[in-house]
């Protein structure tokens, strides 16, 4: 069947899209119920809910979102969003590190951001997408900076990486703005809609 991990293999950004948002793997001492609300000047990053499914389908169903992320399906069929959100919430002591990006004071979802955690590496891969009506407003940069802070200060990660398709250089600019540095390029790394895309890998380490 179709994969349900909505994001890119690591940050794959189309102006405002990036990363793989898969089910996290990490410490057993935290749980989904402990997923916090994170706030920035303009944003509330809150736990994603089943009630967000219609909005996820509406925004992520745009082909431009799928084309610049590794795993967002297209067409985005009925039931996919609900199944994906359910898979994130079914935890068993595994922390949920996928958040709805919302603009304050509303709680309506405008995008999704999260960390795919690598337990044995004490590291994570950052991924996100923002709906097209909200592109070019600095939302990705603001949300990503807060998630990196959370990853280092709360989850005590050592390293966070992100990736973007080379055809979307704006992704790299977002990563640089949040303190990441370019590590390497991977040729023909991800296949989307019949084309193999080159990918740039960025990372930042806790200091």
XYZ file of N, CA and C in Angstrom:
621
model
N 0.818 -1.205 0.000
C 0.000 0.000 0.000
C 0.848 1.250 0.000
N 0.181 2.384 -0.014
C 0.905 3.656 -0.021
C 1.591 3.904 1.311
N 2.744 4.569 1.261
C 3.392 4.974 2.500
C 2.612 6.117 3.109
N 2.632 6.184 4.426
C 1.843 7.210 5.087
C 2.726 8.223 5.813
N 4.055 8.138 5.633
C 4.904 9.049 6.394
C 5.064 10.357 5.651
N 4.294 11.318 5.904
C 4.155 12.509 5.107
C 5.286 13.496 5.248
N 6.256 13.460 4.448
C 7.246 14.490 4.491
C 8.266 14.179 3.455
N 9.521 14.505 3.677
C 10.506 14.121 2.734
C 11.528 13.333 3.457
N 12.382 12.754 2.756
C 13.361 11.866 3.297
C 14.227 12.609 4.252
N 14.199 13.814 4.263
C 14.945 14.649 5.173
C 14.487 15.987 4.812
N 14.757 17.135 4.893
C 13.956 18.253 4.515
C 13.822 18.475 3.051
N 12.694 18.152 2.475
C 12.553 18.414 1.061
C 11.530 19.486 0.868
N 11.974 20.628 0.526
C 11.310 21.892 0.562
C 10.909 22.421 -0.779
N 9.672 22.820 -0.913
C 9.300 23.545 -2.102
C 8.936 24.902 -1.611
N 9.908 25.753 -1.523
C 9.678 27.062 -0.964
C 9.240 26.938 0.485
N 8.252 26.136 0.747
C 7.804 25.992 2.127
C 7.524 24.531 2.468
N 8.273 23.579 1.923
C 8.077 22.177 2.309
C 9.411 21.526 2.562
N 9.461 20.577 3.484
C 10.730 19.985 3.785
C 10.663 18.852 4.769
N 11.273 17.737 4.493
C 11.533 16.738 5.491
C 10.665 15.517 5.480
N 11.107 14.480 6.149
C 10.292 13.292 6.327
C 9.610 13.371 7.653
N 8.348 13.154 7.659
C 7.617 13.140 8.920
C 7.122 11.723 9.132
N 7.973 10.883 9.633
C 7.627 9.496 9.880
C 7.374 9.288 11.361
N 6.957 8.113 11.727
C 6.771 7.838 13.147
C 8.119 7.846 13.854
N 8.244 8.576 14.953
C 9.538 8.718 15.615
C 9.972 7.462 16.367
N 11.288 7.380 16.564
C 11.846 6.321 17.390
C 12.735 6.992 18.438
N 12.393 6.825 19.705
C 13.275 7.399 20.739
C 12.946 6.879 22.112
N 13.365 7.628 23.087
C 13.359 7.212 24.471
C 11.995 6.763 24.951
N 11.988 5.710 25.757
C 10.734 5.170 26.257
C 10.191 5.963 27.448
N 11.006 6.846 28.012
C 10.523 7.515 29.227
C 9.596 8.694 28.927
N 9.422 9.036 27.655
C 8.471 10.091 27.314
C 7.316 9.479 26.545
N 6.207 10.207 26.464
C 5.040 9.648 25.787
C 4.320 10.723 25.007
N 3.406 10.277 24.134
C 2.650 11.211 23.315
C 1.913 12.218 24.175
N 1.403 11.753 25.312
C 0.639 12.658 26.169
C 1.496 13.802 26.682
N 2.813 13.643 26.616
C 3.707 14.687 27.086
C 4.158 15.619 25.969
N 3.642 15.415 24.757
C 4.003 16.305 23.666
C 3.563 17.727 24.015
N 4.491 18.675 24.033
C 4.152 20.016 24.508
C 3.542 20.887 23.416
N 3.001 22.009 23.823
C 2.736 23.107 22.903
C 3.985 23.979 22.881
N 4.450 24.330 21.694
C 5.610 25.199 21.550
C 5.147 26.509 20.925
N 5.599 27.624 21.476
C 5.155 28.925 20.972
C 6.321 29.766 20.504
N 6.099 30.486 19.402
C 7.027 31.508 18.935
C 6.255 32.813 18.871
N 6.854 33.831 18.324
C 6.175 35.136 18.271
C 4.832 35.040 17.547
N 4.796 34.329 16.425
C 3.566 34.261 15.620
C 2.879 32.908 15.636
N 3.585 31.859 16.069
C 3.113 30.500 15.859
C 2.838 29.753 17.153
N 1.879 28.843 17.072
C 1.688 27.806 18.076
C 1.915 26.474 17.386
N 2.897 25.721 17.863
C 3.149 24.364 17.375
C 2.524 23.429 18.401
N 1.485 22.738 17.999
C 0.723 21.903 18.935
C 0.669 20.470 18.424
N 0.354 19.514 19.305
C 0.204 18.132 18.857
C -0.852 18.030 17.754
N -0.561 17.250 16.733
C -1.501 17.078 15.629
C -2.641 16.167 16.076
N -3.847 16.458 15.619
C -5.044 15.763 16.074
C -5.802 15.170 14.888
N -6.620 14.152 15.176
C -7.458 13.549 14.136
C -8.331 14.613 13.467
N -8.780 15.589 14.249
C -9.626 16.654 13.702
C -8.908 17.479 12.636
N -7.569 17.380 12.571
C -6.799 18.107 11.560
C -6.818 17.413 10.195
N -7.342 16.206 10.123
C -7.241 15.406 8.890
C -7.780 16.126 7.651
N -8.977 16.730 7.687
C -9.458 17.408 6.480
C -8.538 18.534 6.017
N -7.984 19.269 6.967
C -7.088 20.373 6.625
C -5.760 19.847 6.067
N -5.254 18.762 6.642
C -4.041 18.140 6.107
C -4.269 17.729 4.661
N -5.390 17.068 4.403
C -5.668 16.619 3.032
C -5.808 17.806 2.078
N -6.475 18.856 2.530
C -6.679 20.036 1.689
C -5.346 20.669 1.283
N -4.459 20.864 2.245
C -3.197 21.558 1.970
C -2.152 20.644 1.331
N -1.977 19.450 1.905
C -0.950 18.537 1.384
C -1.368 17.915 0.059
N -2.646 18.030 -0.293
C -3.100 17.480 -1.565
C -2.635 18.261 -2.780
N -2.076 19.430 -2.582
C -1.526 20.209 -3.689
C -0.315 19.483 -4.270
N -0.287 19.310 -5.566
C 0.813 18.561 -6.191
C 2.172 19.201 -5.917
N 2.211 20.518 -5.768
C 3.482 21.188 -5.491
C 4.058 20.785 -4.142
N 3.209 20.421 -3.187
C 3.703 19.922 -1.902
C 4.304 18.535 -2.101
N 3.571 17.666 -2.768
C 4.063 16.303 -2.988
C 5.354 16.289 -3.803
N 5.460 17.186 -4.782
C 6.611 17.174 -5.694
C 7.909 17.528 -5.002
N 7.832 18.170 -3.857
C 9.049 18.626 -3.193
C 9.236 17.997 -1.819
N 8.463 16.962 -1.535
C 8.681 16.153 -0.345
C 8.833 14.712 -0.797
N 9.473 13.892 0.003
C 9.798 12.541 -0.438
C 8.629 11.579 -0.357
N 7.698 11.812 0.555
C 6.705 10.772 0.815
C 5.258 11.240 0.877
N 4.986 12.519 0.725
C 3.584 12.950 0.694
C 2.934 12.375 -0.562
N 1.845 11.625 -0.417
C 1.243 10.974 -1.574
C 0.486 11.952 -2.471
N 0.380 11.585 -3.736
C -0.439 12.346 -4.671
C -0.959 11.394 -5.744
N -2.267 11.370 -5.975
C -3.292 12.182 -5.308
C -3.468 11.791 -3.847
N -3.924 12.754 -3.066
C -4.099 12.561 -1.626
C -5.530 12.095 -1.387
N -5.680 10.795 -1.221
C -7.013 10.203 -1.218
C -7.695 10.291 0.152
N -8.999 10.171 0.116
C -9.815 10.183 1.332
C -9.324 9.122 2.313
N -9.182 9.488 3.562
C -8.765 8.542 4.598
C -7.276 8.498 4.855
N -6.463 8.997 3.920
C -5.004 8.939 4.101
C -4.537 9.784 5.286
N -5.075 10.992 5.395
C -4.638 11.877 6.478
C -5.010 11.303 7.833
N -6.224 10.785 7.947
C -6.661 10.226 9.219
C -5.803 9.025 9.606
N -5.488 8.164 8.630
C -4.655 6.989 8.907
C -3.248 7.400 9.335
N -2.708 8.436 8.670
C -1.368 8.906 9.016
C -1.331 9.487 10.428
N -2.300 10.330 10.765
C -2.339 10.927 12.100
C -2.524 9.848 13.161
N -3.363 8.858 12.880
C -3.553 7.749 13.824
C -2.259 6.997 14.062
N -1.455 6.831 13.010
C -0.183 6.112 13.159
C 0.793 6.883 14.029
N 0.702 8.203 14.013
C 1.567 9.029 14.861
C 1.159 8.928 16.314
N -0.132 8.815 16.559
C -0.630 8.825 17.924
C -0.527 7.465 18.604
N -0.474 6.386 17.819
C -0.350 5.051 18.409
C 1.080 4.865 18.856
N 1.338 5.029 20.145
C 2.723 5.183 20.557
C 3.330 4.081 21.386
N 2.779 3.715 22.489
C 3.442 2.748 23.358
C 4.681 3.325 24.016
N 4.575 4.501 24.552
C 5.712 5.097 25.241
C 6.701 5.791 24.341
N 6.431 5.823 23.025
C 7.325 6.527 22.100
C 6.825 7.952 21.951
N 7.685 8.944 22.099
C 7.215 10.327 22.038
C 6.770 10.707 20.639
N 5.703 11.485 20.557
C 5.268 12.026 19.278
C 5.991 13.345 19.058
N 6.738 13.450 17.993
C 7.481 14.676 17.721
C 7.020 15.303 16.413
N 5.751 15.107 16.080
C 5.142 15.744 14.914
C 4.115 16.749 15.400
N 4.228 17.975 14.926
C 3.403 19.083 15.397
C 2.628 19.717 14.252
N 1.437 20.176 14.566
C 0.706 21.055 13.656
C 1.268 22.461 13.792
N 1.550 23.096 12.671
C 1.957 24.505 12.671
C 0.684 25.338 12.562
N 0.442 26.200 13.539
C -0.741 27.050 13.505
C -0.332 28.496 13.763
N -1.110 29.409 13.193
C -0.898 30.833 13.419
C -1.736 31.278 14.612
N -1.114 31.982 15.548
C -1.863 32.510 16.681
C -2.733 33.683 16.222
N -3.919 33.876 16.800
C -4.500 33.112 17.898
C -5.306 31.903 17.450
N -5.486 31.715 16.120
C -6.256 30.558 15.660
C -5.471 29.275 15.915
N -6.172 28.159 15.951
C -5.498 26.868 16.086
C -5.564 26.068 14.787
N -6.049 26.702 13.725
C -6.184 25.985 12.451
C -4.814 25.669 11.870
N -4.654 24.463 11.375
C -3.384 23.981 10.841
C -3.043 24.678 9.525
N -1.797 25.152 9.413
C -1.296 25.703 8.143
C -0.139 24.881 7.599
N 0.352 23.931 8.384
C 1.440 23.073 7.952
C 1.763 22.062 9.039
N 2.791 21.272 8.788
C 3.215 20.234 9.734
C 4.734 20.265 9.831
N 5.243 20.037 11.035
C 6.694 19.993 11.241
C 7.002 18.912 12.261
N 8.162 18.277 12.139
C 8.507 17.253 13.111
C 9.928 16.762 12.987
N 10.287 15.916 13.919
C 11.599 15.287 13.956
C 11.424 13.782 13.847
N 12.151 13.169 12.920
C 12.236 11.720 12.856
C 13.463 11.320 13.666
N 13.244 10.692 14.786
C 14.302 10.466 15.763
C 15.056 9.171 15.503
N 16.366 9.233 15.651
C 17.253 8.081 15.484
C 17.826 7.742 16.862
N 17.234 6.738 17.491
C 17.551 6.454 18.890
C 19.030 6.177 19.127
N 19.645 5.364 18.276
C 21.022 4.926 18.545
C 22.050 6.000 18.197
N 21.620 6.999 17.421
C 22.544 8.071 17.042
C 22.365 9.314 17.915
N 21.321 9.330 18.756
C 20.950 10.526 19.506
C 20.839 11.719 18.558
N 20.168 11.459 17.433
C 20.052 12.452 16.371
C 18.636 12.416 15.813
N 18.346 13.357 14.948
C 17.024 13.409 14.337
C 17.115 14.082 12.978
N 16.110 13.819 12.172
C 15.981 14.460 10.870
C 14.759 15.369 10.899
N 14.950 16.619 10.562
C 13.888 17.607 10.566
C 13.107 17.553 9.262
N 11.789 17.589 9.368
C 10.955 17.619 8.176
C 9.753 18.502 8.381
N 9.250 19.102 7.304
C 8.073 19.948 7.427
C 7.489 20.277 6.065
N 6.260 20.695 6.071
C 5.658 21.339 4.905
C 4.673 22.397 5.399
N 4.512 23.428 4.586
C 3.547 24.491 4.871
C 2.661 24.650 3.645
N 1.365 24.799 3.868
C 0.428 24.942 2.770
C 0.727 26.152 1.897
N 0.462 25.996 0.611
C 0.815 27.018 -0.372
C 0.271 28.416 -0.059
N -0.956 28.547 0.482
C -1.440 29.901 0.790
C -0.589 30.636 1.827
N 0.289 29.911 2.515
C 1.081 30.502 3.596
C 2.579 30.548 3.273
N 2.926 30.339 2.003
C 4.333 30.423 1.598
C 4.817 31.876 1.648
N 6.141 32.006 1.730
C 6.815 33.309 1.649
C 6.417 34.262 2.771
N 6.151 33.700 3.930
C 5.835 34.506 5.106
C 6.798 34.232 6.265
N 7.841 33.453 6.018
C 8.809 33.138 7.063
C 8.327 32.110 8.067
N 7.221 31.436 7.766
C 6.656 30.479 8.717
C 7.580 29.289 8.917
N 8.140 28.764 7.833
C 9.035 27.601 7.961
C 10.243 27.916 8.826
N 10.853 29.055 8.580
C 12.045 29.429 9.344
C 11.719 29.561 10.827
N 10.614 30.204 11.137
C 10.226 30.421 12.536
C 9.907 29.103 13.239
N 9.161 28.230 12.535
C 8.805 26.936 13.125
C 10.020 26.035 13.265
N 10.862 26.001 12.243
C 12.032 25.123 12.269
C 13.020 25.530 13.355
N 13.208 26.818 13.554
C 14.109 27.283 14.614
C 13.619 26.812 15.981
N 12.317 26.858 16.201
C 11.764 26.429 17.481
C 11.890 24.925 17.666
N 11.692 24.150 16.601
C 11.815 22.697 16.704
C 13.260 22.292 16.970
N 14.207 22.972 16.361
C 15.621 22.694 16.635
C 15.942 23.006 18.093
N 15.441 24.138 18.586
C 15.654 24.474 20.001
C 15.081 23.383 20.899
N 13.872 22.934 20.603
C 13.216 21.876 21.371
C 14.019 20.570 21.308
N 14.514 20.241 20.136
C 15.289 19.013 19.983
C 16.545 18.999 20.836
N 17.202 20.140 20.921
C 18.433 20.205 21.705
C 18.156 20.385 23.201
N 17.249 21.288 23.548
C 17.072 21.625 24.963
C 16.218 20.612 25.715
N 15.209 20.052 25.064
C 14.288 19.134 25.741
C 14.611 17.671 25.443
N 14.790 17.353 24.175
C 15.088 15.964 23.806
C 16.565 15.615 23.973
N 17.391 16.624 24.174
C 18.835 16.440 24.410
C 19.510 15.729 23.240
N 19.072 16.056 22.032
C 19.703 15.478 20.844
C 21.100 16.058 20.668
N 21.965 15.282 20.008
C 23.314 15.754 19.702
C 23.373 16.419 18.329
N 22.587 15.875 17.374
C 22.675 16.365 15.990
C 21.294 16.329 15.345
N 20.997 17.354 14.555
C 19.776 17.393 13.757
C 20.173 17.671 12.320
N 19.655 16.859 11.404
C 19.957 17.085 9.991
C 18.678 17.358 9.221
N 18.852 17.884 8.021
C 17.725 18.181 7.141
C 18.208 18.097 5.700
N 17.285 17.875 4.785
C 17.640 17.745 3.376
C 16.668 18.543 2.520
N 17.142 18.950 1.364
C 16.239 19.567 0.400
C 16.686 19.199 -1.006
N 15.730 19.193 -1.931
C 16.045 18.952 -3.329
C 16.782 20.166 -3.880
N 17.810 19.907 -4.679
C 18.615 21.004 -5.213
C 17.798 21.935 -6.094
N 16.708 21.438 -6.657
C 15.879 22.301 -7.496
C 15.120 23.340 -6.663
N 15.208 23.239 -5.338
C 14.558 24.192 -4.434
C 15.572 24.849 -3.502
N 16.385 25.758 -4.022
C 17.433 26.357 -3.192
C 16.893 27.150 -2.007
N 15.630 27.577 -2.061
C 15.067 28.316 -0.923
C 15.084 27.475 0.342
N 15.035 26.150 0.170
C 15.117 25.266 1.330
C 16.440 25.428 2.047
N 17.498 25.463 1.272
C 18.818 25.624 1.864
C 18.942 26.926 2.626
N 18.297 27.973 2.105
C 18.353 29.266 2.801
C 17.653 29.192 4.146
N 16.535 28.463 4.215
C 15.856 28.276 5.499
C 16.777 27.564 6.481
N 17.422 26.500 6.013
C 18.311 25.721 6.883
C 19.478 26.555 7.386
N 20.026 27.381 6.500
C 21.123 28.252 6.922
C 20.656 29.276 7.953
N 19.443 29.790 7.779
C 18.924 30.788 8.719
C 18.751 30.227 10.124
N 18.513 28.910 10.245
C 18.334 28.331 11.582
C 19.632 27.717 12.109
N 20.756 28.049 11.456
C 22.059 27.674 11.982
C 22.644 26.387 11.447
N 22.024 25.801 10.434
C 22.562 24.568 9.854
C 23.659 24.883 8.838
N 24.557 23.915 8.653
C 25.606 24.047 7.649
C 25.500 22.913 6.649
N 25.902 23.206 5.421
C 25.833 22.212 4.352
C 26.884 21.128 4.580
N 26.453 19.857 4.515
C 27.379 18.739 4.729
C 27.766 18.051 3.432
N 26.786 17.754 2.580
C 27.079 17.043 1.342
C 25.880 17.116 0.403
N 26.147 16.792 -0.869
C 25.091 16.608 -1.849
C 25.016 15.131 -2.222
N 23.806 14.646 -2.442
C 23.582 13.259 -2.823
C 22.917 13.246 -4.197
N 23.632 12.692 -5.181
C 23.126 12.684 -6.549
C 22.022 11.639 -6.717
N 20.982 12.011 -7.442
C 19.886 11.098 -7.782
C 19.437 10.298 -6.561
N 19.072 11.013 -5.512
C 18.811 10.390 -4.217
C 17.356 10.047 -3.974
N 16.444 10.829 -4.544
C 15.017 10.622 -4.312
C 14.272 10.656 -5.641
N 13.384 9.698 -5.811
C 12.576 9.646 -7.033
C 11.190 10.191 -6.762
N 10.796 11.193 -7.540
C 9.452 11.772 -7.434
C 8.877 11.970 -8.816
N 7.705 11.376 -9.040
C 6.983 11.547 -10.301
C 7.855 11.229 -11.513
N 8.624 10.154 -11.383
C 9.411 9.666 -12.508
C 10.762 10.323 -12.698
N 11.144 11.239 -11.814
C 12.434 11.926 -11.928
C 13.250 11.710 -10.673
N 14.542 11.365 -10.853
C 15.444 11.227 -9.709
C 16.038 12.589 -9.383
N 15.866 13.013 -8.139
C 16.270 14.349 -7.710
C 17.556 14.308 -6.882
N 18.433 15.292 -7.131
C 19.616 15.485 -6.289
C 19.207 16.188 -5.000
N 19.894 15.851 -3.917
C 19.517 16.336 -2.588
C 20.734 16.918 -1.878
N 20.517 18.012 -1.171
C 21.548 18.597 -0.312
C 21.236 18.240 1.138
N 22.287 17.906 1.886
C 22.141 17.525 3.296
C 22.767 18.610 4.166
N 22.003 19.065 5.160
C 22.479 20.060 6.119
C 22.416 19.463 7.516
N 23.182 20.034 8.451
C 23.125 19.567 9.823
C 23.521 20.673 10.781
N 23.111 20.480 12.046
C 23.551 21.359 13.128
C 23.736 20.470 14.348
N 24.762 20.776 15.154
C 25.041 19.989 16.353
C 24.864 20.853 17.600
N 24.468 20.187 18.690
C 24.285 20.896 19.957
C 25.637 21.378 20.469
N 25.672 22.607 20.937
C 26.943 23.142 21.432
C 26.930 23.219 22.935
